[in-house]
XYZ file of C-alpha atoms in Angstrom:
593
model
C 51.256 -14.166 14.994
C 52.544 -17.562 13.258
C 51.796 -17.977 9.787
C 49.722 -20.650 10.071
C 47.376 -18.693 12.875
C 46.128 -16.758 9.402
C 42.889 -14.774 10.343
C 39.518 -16.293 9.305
C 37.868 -13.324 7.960
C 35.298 -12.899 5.170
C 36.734 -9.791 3.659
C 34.928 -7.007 2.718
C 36.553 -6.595 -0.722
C 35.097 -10.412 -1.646
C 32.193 -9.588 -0.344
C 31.420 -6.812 -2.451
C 32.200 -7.891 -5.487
C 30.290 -11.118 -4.976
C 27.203 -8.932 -4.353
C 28.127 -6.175 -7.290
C 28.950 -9.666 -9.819
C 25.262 -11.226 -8.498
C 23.368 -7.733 -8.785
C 25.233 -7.466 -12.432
C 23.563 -11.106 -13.429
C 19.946 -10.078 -11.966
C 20.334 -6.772 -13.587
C 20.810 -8.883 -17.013
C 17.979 -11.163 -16.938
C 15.997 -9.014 -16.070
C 16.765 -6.624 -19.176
C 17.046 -9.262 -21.405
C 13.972 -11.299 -20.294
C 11.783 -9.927 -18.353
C 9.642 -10.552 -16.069
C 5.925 -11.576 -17.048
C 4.272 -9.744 -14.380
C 6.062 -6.547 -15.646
C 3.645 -6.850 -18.696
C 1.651 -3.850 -16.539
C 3.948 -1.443 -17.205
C 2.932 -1.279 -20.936
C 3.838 2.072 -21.569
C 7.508 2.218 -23.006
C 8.827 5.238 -21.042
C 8.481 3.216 -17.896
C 10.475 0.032 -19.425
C 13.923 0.937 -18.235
C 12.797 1.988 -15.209
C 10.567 -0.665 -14.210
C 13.188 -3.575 -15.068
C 15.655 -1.590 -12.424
C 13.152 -1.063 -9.740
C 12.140 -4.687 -10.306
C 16.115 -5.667 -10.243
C 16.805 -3.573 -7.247
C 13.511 -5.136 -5.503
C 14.468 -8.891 -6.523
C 18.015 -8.284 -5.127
C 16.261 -7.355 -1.775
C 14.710 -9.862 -1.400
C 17.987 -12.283 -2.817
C 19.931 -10.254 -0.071
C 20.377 -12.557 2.594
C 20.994 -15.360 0.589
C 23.756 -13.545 -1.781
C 25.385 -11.778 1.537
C 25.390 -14.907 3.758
C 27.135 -16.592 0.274
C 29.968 -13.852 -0.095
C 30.350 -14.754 3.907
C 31.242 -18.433 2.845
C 33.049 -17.964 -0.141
C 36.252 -16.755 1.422
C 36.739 -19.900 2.996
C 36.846 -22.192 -0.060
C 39.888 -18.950 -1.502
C 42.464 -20.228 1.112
C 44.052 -23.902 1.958
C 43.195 -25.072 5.293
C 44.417 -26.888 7.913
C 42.733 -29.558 10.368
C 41.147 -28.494 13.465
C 43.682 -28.230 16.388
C 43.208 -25.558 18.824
C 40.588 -26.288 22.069
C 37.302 -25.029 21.711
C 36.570 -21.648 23.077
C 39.865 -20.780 22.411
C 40.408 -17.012 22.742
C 42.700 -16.836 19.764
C 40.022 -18.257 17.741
C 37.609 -15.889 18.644
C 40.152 -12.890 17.884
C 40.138 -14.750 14.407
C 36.732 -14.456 13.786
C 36.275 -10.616 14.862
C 36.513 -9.241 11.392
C 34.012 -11.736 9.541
C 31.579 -10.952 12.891
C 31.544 -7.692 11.994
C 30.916 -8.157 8.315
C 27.972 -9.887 10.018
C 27.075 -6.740 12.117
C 27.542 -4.696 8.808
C 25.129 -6.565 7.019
C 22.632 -6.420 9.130
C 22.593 -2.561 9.147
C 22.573 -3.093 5.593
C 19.512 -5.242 5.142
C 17.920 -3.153 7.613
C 17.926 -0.015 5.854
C 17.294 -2.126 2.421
C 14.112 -4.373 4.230
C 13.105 -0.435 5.988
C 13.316 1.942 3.417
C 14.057 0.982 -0.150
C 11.387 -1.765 -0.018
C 8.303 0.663 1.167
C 9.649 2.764 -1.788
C 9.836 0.148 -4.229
C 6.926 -0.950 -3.673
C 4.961 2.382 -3.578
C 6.995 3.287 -7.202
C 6.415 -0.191 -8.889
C 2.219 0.279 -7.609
C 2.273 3.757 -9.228
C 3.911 3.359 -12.292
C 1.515 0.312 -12.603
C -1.645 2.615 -11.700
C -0.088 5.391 -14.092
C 0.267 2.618 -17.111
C -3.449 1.624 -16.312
C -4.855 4.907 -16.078
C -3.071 6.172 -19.626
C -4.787 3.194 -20.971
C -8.038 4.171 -20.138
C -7.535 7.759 -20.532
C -6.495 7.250 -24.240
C -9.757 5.132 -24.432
C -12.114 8.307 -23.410
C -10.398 10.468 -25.468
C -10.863 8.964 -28.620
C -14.080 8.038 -27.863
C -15.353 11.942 -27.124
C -13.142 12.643 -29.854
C -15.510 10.533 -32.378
C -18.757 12.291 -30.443
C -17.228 15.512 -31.246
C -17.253 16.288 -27.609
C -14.425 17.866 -27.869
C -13.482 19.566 -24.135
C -13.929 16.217 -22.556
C -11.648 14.770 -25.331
C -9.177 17.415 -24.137
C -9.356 16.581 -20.632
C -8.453 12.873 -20.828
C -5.715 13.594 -23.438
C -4.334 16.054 -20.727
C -4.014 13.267 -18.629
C -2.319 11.376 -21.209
C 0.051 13.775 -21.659
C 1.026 14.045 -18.091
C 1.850 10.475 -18.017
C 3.285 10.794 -21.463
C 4.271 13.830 -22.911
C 3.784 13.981 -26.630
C 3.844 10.246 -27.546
C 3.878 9.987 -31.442
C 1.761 7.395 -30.930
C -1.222 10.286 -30.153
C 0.290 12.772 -32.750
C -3.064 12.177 -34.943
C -5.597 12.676 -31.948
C -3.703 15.867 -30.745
C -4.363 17.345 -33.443
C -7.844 16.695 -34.326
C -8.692 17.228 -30.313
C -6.977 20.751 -31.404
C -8.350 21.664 -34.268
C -12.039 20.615 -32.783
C -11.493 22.986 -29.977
C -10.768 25.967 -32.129
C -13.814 25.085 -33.846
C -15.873 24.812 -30.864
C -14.458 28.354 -29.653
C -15.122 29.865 -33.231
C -18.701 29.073 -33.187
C -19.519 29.969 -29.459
C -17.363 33.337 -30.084
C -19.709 36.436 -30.438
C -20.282 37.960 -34.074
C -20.896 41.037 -34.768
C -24.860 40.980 -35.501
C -26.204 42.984 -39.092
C -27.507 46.068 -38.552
C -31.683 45.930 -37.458
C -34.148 45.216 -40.098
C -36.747 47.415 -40.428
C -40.232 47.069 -39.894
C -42.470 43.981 -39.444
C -43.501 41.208 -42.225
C -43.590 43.658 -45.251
C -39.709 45.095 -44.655
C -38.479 41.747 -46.954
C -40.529 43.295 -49.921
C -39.326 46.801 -51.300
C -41.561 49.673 -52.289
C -42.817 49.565 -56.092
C -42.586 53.554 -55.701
C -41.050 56.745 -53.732
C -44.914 57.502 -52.852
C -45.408 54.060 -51.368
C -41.925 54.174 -49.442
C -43.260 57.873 -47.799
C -46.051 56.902 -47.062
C -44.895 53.770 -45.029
C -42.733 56.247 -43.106
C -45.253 58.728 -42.004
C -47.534 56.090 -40.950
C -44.782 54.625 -38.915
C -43.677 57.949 -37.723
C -47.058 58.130 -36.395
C -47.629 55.259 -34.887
C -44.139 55.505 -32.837
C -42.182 52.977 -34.643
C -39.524 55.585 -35.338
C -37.031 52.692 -36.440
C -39.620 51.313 -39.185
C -39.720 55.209 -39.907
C -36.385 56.079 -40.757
C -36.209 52.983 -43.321
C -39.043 53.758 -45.347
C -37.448 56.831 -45.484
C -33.650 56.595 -46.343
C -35.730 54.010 -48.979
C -37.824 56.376 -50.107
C -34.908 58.779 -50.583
C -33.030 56.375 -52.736
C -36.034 55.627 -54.805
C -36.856 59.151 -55.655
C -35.221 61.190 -58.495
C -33.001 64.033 -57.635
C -34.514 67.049 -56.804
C -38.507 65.942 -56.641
C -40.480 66.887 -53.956
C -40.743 62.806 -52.851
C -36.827 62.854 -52.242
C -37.146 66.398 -50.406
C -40.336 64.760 -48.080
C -38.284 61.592 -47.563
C -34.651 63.695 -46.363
C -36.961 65.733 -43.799
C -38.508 61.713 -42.577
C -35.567 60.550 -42.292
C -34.322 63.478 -40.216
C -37.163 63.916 -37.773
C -37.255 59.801 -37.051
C -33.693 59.842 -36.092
C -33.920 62.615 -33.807
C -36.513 60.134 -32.547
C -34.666 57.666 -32.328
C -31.603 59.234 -30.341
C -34.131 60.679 -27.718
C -35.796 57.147 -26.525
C -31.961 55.302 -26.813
C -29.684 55.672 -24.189
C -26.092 56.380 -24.631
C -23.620 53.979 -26.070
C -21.557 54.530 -21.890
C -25.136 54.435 -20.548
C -26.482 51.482 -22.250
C -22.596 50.228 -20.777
C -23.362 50.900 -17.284
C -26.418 49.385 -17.309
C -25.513 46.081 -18.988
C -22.419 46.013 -15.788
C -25.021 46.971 -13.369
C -27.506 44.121 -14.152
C -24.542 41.782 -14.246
C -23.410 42.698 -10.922
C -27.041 42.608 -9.410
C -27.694 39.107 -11.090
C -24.311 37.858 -9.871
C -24.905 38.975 -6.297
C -28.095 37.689 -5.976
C -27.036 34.652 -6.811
C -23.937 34.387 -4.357
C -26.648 35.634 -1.621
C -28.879 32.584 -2.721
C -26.319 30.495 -2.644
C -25.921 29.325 -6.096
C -22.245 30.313 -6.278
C -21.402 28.264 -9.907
C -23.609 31.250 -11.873
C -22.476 34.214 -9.372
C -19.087 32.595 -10.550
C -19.450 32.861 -14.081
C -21.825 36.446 -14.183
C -18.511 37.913 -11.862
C -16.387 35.932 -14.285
C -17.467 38.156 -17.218
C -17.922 41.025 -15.149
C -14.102 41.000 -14.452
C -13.577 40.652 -18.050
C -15.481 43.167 -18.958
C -14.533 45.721 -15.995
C -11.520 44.503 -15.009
C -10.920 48.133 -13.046
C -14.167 47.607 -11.015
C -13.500 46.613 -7.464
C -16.848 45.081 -6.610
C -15.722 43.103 -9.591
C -12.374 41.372 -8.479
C -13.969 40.904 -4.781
C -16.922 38.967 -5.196
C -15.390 36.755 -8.421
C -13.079 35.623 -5.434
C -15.764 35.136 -3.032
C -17.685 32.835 -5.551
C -14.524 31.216 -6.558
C -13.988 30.367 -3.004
C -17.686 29.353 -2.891
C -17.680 27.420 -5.925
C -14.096 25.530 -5.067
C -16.023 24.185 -1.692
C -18.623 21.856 -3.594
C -17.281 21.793 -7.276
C -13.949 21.803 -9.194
C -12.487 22.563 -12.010
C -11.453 20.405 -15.364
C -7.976 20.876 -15.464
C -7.646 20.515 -12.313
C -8.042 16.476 -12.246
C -4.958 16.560 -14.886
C -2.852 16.433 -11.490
C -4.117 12.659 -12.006
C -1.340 11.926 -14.030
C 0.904 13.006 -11.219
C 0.266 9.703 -9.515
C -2.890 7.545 -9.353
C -3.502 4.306 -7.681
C -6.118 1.429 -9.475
C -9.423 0.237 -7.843
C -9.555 2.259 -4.082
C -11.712 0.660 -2.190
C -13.198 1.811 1.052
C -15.725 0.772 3.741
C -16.826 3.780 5.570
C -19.279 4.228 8.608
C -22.123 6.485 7.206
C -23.455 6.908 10.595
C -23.354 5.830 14.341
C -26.463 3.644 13.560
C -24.258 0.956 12.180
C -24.495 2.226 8.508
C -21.616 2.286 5.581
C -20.545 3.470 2.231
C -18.794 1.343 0.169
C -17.339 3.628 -2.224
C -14.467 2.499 -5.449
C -12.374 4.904 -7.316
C -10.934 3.348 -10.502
C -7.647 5.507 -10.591
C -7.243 7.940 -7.586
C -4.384 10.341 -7.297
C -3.398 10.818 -3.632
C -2.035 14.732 -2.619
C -1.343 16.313 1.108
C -4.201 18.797 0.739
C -6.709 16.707 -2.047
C -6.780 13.446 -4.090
C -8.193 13.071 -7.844
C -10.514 10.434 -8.624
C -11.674 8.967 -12.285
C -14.914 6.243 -12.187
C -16.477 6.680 -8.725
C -19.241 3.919 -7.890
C -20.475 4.354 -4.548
C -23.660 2.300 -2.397
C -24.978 3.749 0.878
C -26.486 0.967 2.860
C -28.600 1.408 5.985
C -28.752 -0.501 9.381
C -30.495 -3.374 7.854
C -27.829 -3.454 5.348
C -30.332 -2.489 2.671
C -29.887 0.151 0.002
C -30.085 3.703 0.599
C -28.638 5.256 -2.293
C -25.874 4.896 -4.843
C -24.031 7.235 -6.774
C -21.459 7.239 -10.137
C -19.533 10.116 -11.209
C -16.850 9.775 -13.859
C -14.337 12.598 -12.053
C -14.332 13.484 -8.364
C -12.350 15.947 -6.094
C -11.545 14.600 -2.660
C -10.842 17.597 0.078
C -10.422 18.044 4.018
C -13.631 19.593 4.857
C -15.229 20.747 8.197
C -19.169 19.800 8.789
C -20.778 19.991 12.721
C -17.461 21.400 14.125
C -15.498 17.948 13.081
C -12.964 17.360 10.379
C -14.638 15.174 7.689
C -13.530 15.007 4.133
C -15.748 15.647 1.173
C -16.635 14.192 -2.295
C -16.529 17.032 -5.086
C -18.728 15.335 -8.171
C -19.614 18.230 -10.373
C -16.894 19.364 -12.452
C -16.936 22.958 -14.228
C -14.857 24.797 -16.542
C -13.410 27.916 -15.847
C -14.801 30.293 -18.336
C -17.724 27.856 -20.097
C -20.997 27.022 -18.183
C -22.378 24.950 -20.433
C -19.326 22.991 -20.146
C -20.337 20.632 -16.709
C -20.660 17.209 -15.393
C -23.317 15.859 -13.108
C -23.073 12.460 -11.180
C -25.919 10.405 -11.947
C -27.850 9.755 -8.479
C -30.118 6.293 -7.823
C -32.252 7.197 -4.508
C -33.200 3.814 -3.443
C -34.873 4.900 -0.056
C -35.986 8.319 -0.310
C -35.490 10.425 3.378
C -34.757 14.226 4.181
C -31.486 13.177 4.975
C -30.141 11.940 1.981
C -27.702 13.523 0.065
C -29.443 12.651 -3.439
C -29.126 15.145 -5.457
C -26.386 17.015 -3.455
C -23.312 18.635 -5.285
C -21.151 16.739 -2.362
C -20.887 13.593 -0.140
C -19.534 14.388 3.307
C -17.721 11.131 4.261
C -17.425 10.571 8.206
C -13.499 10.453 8.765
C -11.129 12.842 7.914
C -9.064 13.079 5.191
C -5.737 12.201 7.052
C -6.986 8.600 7.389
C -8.859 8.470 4.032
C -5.206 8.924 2.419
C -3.764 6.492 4.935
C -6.541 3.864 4.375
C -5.726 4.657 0.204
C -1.855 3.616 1.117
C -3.030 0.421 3.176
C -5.499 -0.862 0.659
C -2.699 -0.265 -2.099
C -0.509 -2.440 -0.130
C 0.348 -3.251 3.234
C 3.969 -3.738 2.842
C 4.310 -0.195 0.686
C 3.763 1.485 4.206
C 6.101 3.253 6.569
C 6.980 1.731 10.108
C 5.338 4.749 11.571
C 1.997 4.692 8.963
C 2.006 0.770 10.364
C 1.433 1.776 13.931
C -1.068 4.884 12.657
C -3.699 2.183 10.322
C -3.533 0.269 13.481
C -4.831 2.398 15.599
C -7.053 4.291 13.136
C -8.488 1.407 10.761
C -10.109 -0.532 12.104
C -14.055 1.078 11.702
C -12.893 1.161 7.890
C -12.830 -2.795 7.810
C -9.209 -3.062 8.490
C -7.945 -5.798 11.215
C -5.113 -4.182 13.340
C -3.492 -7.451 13.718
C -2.505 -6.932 10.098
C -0.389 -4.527 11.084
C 0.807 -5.524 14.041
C 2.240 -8.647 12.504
C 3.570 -6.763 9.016
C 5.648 -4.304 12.348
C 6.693 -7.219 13.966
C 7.965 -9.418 10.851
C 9.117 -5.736 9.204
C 11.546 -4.889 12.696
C 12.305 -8.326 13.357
C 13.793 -9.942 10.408
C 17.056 -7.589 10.039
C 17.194 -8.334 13.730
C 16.739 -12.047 13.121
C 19.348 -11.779 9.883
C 22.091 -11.323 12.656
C 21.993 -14.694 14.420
C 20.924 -16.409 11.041
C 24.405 -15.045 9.410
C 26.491 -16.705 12.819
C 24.929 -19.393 12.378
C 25.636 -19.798 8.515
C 29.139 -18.434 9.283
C 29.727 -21.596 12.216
C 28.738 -23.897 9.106
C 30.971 -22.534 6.953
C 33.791 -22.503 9.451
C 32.846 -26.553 10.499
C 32.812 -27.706 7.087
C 35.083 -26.104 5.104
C 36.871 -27.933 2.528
C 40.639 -29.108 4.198
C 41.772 -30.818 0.787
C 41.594 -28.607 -2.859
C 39.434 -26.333 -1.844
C 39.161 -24.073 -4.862
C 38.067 -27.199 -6.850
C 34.721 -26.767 -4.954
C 34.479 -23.100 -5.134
C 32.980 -22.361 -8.596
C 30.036 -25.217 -7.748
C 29.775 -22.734 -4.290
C 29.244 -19.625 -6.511
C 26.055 -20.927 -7.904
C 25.072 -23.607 -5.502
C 25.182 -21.934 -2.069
C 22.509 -18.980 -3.347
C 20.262 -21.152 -3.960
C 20.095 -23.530 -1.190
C 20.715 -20.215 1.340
C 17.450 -18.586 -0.533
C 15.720 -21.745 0.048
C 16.561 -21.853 3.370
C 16.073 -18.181 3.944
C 12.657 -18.310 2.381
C 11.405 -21.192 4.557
C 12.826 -19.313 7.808
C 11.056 -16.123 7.130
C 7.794 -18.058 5.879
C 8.010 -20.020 9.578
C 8.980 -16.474 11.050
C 6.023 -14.778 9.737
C 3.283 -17.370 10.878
C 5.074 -17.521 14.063
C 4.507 -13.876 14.279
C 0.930 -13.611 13.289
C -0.014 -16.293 15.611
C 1.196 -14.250 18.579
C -0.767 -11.114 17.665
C -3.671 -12.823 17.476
C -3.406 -15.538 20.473
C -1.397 -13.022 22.680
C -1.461 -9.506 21.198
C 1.048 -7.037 20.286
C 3.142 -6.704 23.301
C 3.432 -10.111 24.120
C 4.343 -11.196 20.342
C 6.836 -8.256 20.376
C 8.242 -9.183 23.962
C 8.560 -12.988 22.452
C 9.822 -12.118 19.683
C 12.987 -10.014 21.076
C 13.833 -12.669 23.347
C 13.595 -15.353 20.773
C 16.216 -13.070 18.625
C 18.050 -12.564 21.438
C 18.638 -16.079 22.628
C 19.285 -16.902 18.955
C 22.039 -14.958 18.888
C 23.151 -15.681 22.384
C 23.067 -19.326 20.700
C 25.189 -18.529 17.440
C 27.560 -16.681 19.303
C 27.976 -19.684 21.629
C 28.119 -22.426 18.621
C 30.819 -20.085 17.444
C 32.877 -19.793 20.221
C 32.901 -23.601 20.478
C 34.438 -23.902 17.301
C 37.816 -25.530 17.113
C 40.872 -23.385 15.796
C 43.167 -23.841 12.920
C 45.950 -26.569 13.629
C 49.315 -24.826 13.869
């Protein structure tokens, strides 16, 4: 081919580095001032990280206009000549092949960017934000239990702190006092070994004046039975009389004959054993038969640990573990907060088929496959008539899949336990506005009617919308919409979601036809450091306003002609926009030979 029939092409390698030099530049401001809104990610081991998820999110959404600028750029690197060739010349065409498919290539790549990264980003920047919050608060509690001396609760929320943020100086101080209170707390609940018995009643603090005295307090308690009271008169009485009297000879033979006593009415130290494990085991039974499974937890709890070799032992501590897990939970358990928590859930949930709700909202929840964490519960039952049935707080809550009348349902765990310490508990504190044998007042769990598959997937759409996946999209539409959710919502965030890397396609023709049209024909490279900071801008202005139209457009059809006919209208408006750039192209004049 002639010289002068050069190929118009975009190249890949300017490209590139025009995107790499612009990511570079965002990358710096952000580092070196950043954004205000970032101020939620307080804590410093999320800095770095947030700046770069907050650069890699802004660059998203700069994409189109930084791409559609590397297209033009190329144009201004090379002298041209005046239009000569006819339009929808072939050779043209052929000329334009290789910037079309840097087109085709960025679509794919805004696609996965717009598809995948930005759920992700999202998700990350709303977690490390919940995380940040939820540290905050944490730290709050535990100094605050710390000054009450409530020491185990201390040691739960600095758990959570540590989860977030493993041994932050900052906390260095509070560690250790949390520490040291807890080996305090465990000295003085740990058993001592008690001083031998005192003998006799109110006159054992007072010693006899004489041997006489001493013997004769031992008979008379020999006689009466009290064989203990016996036996110390006697051993005193022996002390008290001089070798080799008749006193100390009287007291020896008392002393004897009230221990034999002694040993005949006590049991054996392996009897007295046996019969402490047996009465555990009965008491512990009884109450898993009753159904009180937190003490049959405990009494098998120390029953274990004090027979670990007995089977009955090891098979009904599981049972009332398994019977405890199903309406309480454990403390450490809820550290898993830290694993991920998101700030101020809020749900609407039918109560009943009567037409009443619960309006429940979790201040930090932490979302898992099989159960979610929740700190600060506040929840109000209202009836029919939308008035007041109950409310309920509880400052930690376990969220499970649960089955109740042969339906999945999920459940709301309130009452906390420790593993070894009973007196270690929390209760939620219950307001019973309209009193009924229904209610759950007073109940160590709230059955909530939906199951727990669309309680997380109502969490993820009330954290945000746009943090969902294509496919959770078309689930919360579906599922949603008795929580308070509008499935248009949806339908439009699917339609704008698939549509815009499909609309990006046409847009980029059409930004390539103006580049061809009016690129410079006289010194072009005096114009092409103005086009390295101007064209971004006006192409994100322009971009912006498209998408803005785009997106109303969009909504507007869900609503006025629902989801198939906005998604059927919206494919063939794409298509005959591209249809349309492709044509505009074509029509192009060639390069003058």
């Amino acid at each position: 081919m002639p010289k002068s029939k050069r190929d118009w092409k975009a190249p890949g390698t300017v490209a590139f580095l025009y995107m790499f030099a612009a990511f570079v530049l965002i990358a710096g401001v952000r580092l070196l001032f950043p954004d205000p809104a970032l101020a939620a990610f307080s804590l410093e081991i999320f800095s770095f990280k947030a700046k770069l998820a907050g650069t890699i999110a802004e660059f998203i959404d700069l994409f189109p206009a930084i791409f559609m600028s590397a297209l033009v750029i190329p144009f201004a690197l090379d002298p041209s000549n005046k239009d000569g060739s006819a339009r929808f010349s072939e050779s043209f065409f052929d000329s334009m092949k290789k910037p079309l498919s840097l087109c085709v290539a960025g679509t794919v790549v805004f696609a996965a960017l717009s598809l995948a990264a930005g759920p992700l980003l999202t998700g990350y920047q709303t977690r490390v934000d919940a995380q940040s919050k939820l540290y905050a608060a944490s730290r709050i509690k535990a100094e605050r239990y710390a000054r009450e001396a409530q020491w185990r609760s201390a040691a739960h929320f600095m758990n959570i702190c540590e989860g977030i943020w493993k041994e932050n100086p900052v906390l260095a101080e509070l560690r250790v006092e949390i520490a040291n209170g807890l080996e305090a707390l465990r000295y003085a609940r740990a058993p001592k070994d008690a001083p031998p018995q005192a003998a006799g009643g109110g006159g054992q603090g007072k010693a006899p004046l004489t041997p006489r005295e001493a013997l004769e307090h031992a008979e008379k308690a020999f006689a009466d039975e009290r064989y203990y009271d016996a036996n110390w008169f006697a051993d005193a009485a022996s002390k008290l009389a001089p070798p080799g009297s008749a006193e100390r000879t009287q007291a020896i033979r008392m002393s004897a004959l009230s221990w034999n006593a002694i040993e005949k009415i006590e049991p054996s130290r392996a009897e007295t054993r046996r019969h402490t494990l047996y009465k555990r085991k009965r008491e512990g039974y009884e109450a898993l038969v009753s159904g009180d499974v937190i003490n049959a937890y405990y009494q098998f709890k120390t029953l274990q640990d004090e027979a670990p070799d007995d089977p009955d032992a090891q098979k009904y501590f599981e049972l009332s573990r398994q019977g405890l897990e199903a309406i309480a939970f454990f403390y450490d358990e809820f550290d898993l907060i830290a694993a991920g928590a998101q700030n101020n859930a809020v749900f609407s949930i039918p109560s009943d088929d009567a037409g009443g709700r619960l309006v429940l909202r979790i201040a930090s929840l932490a979302r898992f496959e099989n159960c979610a964490f929740g700190r600060d519960l506040e929840l109000i039952a209202v009836d029919a008539g939308k008035q007041p049935a109950f409310a309920v707080a509880a400052e930690l809550v376990k969220i499970i899949p649960t089955v109740a009348d042969g339906k999945n349902r999920t459940a709301v765990l309130m009452h906390p336990v420790d593993r070894s310490d009973p007196n270690a508990s929390g209760e939620p504190q219950w307001t019973d506005h309209a009193p009924s044998p229904e209610s759950p007042v007073g109940k160590p769990l709230l059955i909530l009617n939906l199951t727990y598959e669309d309680f997380l997937l109502a969490a993820y759409a009330g954290q945000s919308v746009q943090g969902l996946f294509s496919s959770q999209l078309w689930t919360a539409a579906e599922k949603l919409k008795p929580l308070g959710y509008i499935p248009q919502t949806f339908h439009a965030q699917m339609i704008s979601r698939f549509y815009a890397p499909a609309f990006f396609l046409p847009f980029s023709i059409f930004v390539l036809v103006v580049a061809w049209k009016y690129r410079p024909k006289t010194k072009p490279r005096r114009t092409l450091i103005p086009m390295l900071f101007v064209l971004p801008l006006v192409l994100h202005s322009i971009a912006q306003l498209v998408e803005r139209i785009f997106n109303l457009i969009s909504i507007w059809t869900v609503v006025t002609a629902g989801w198939l006919a906005a998604s059927i209208i919206c494919a063939g408006s794409t298509l005959t926009l591209f249809l349309l750039a492709l044509f505009l192209l074509a029509a192009q004049r060639g390069e003058e030979n």
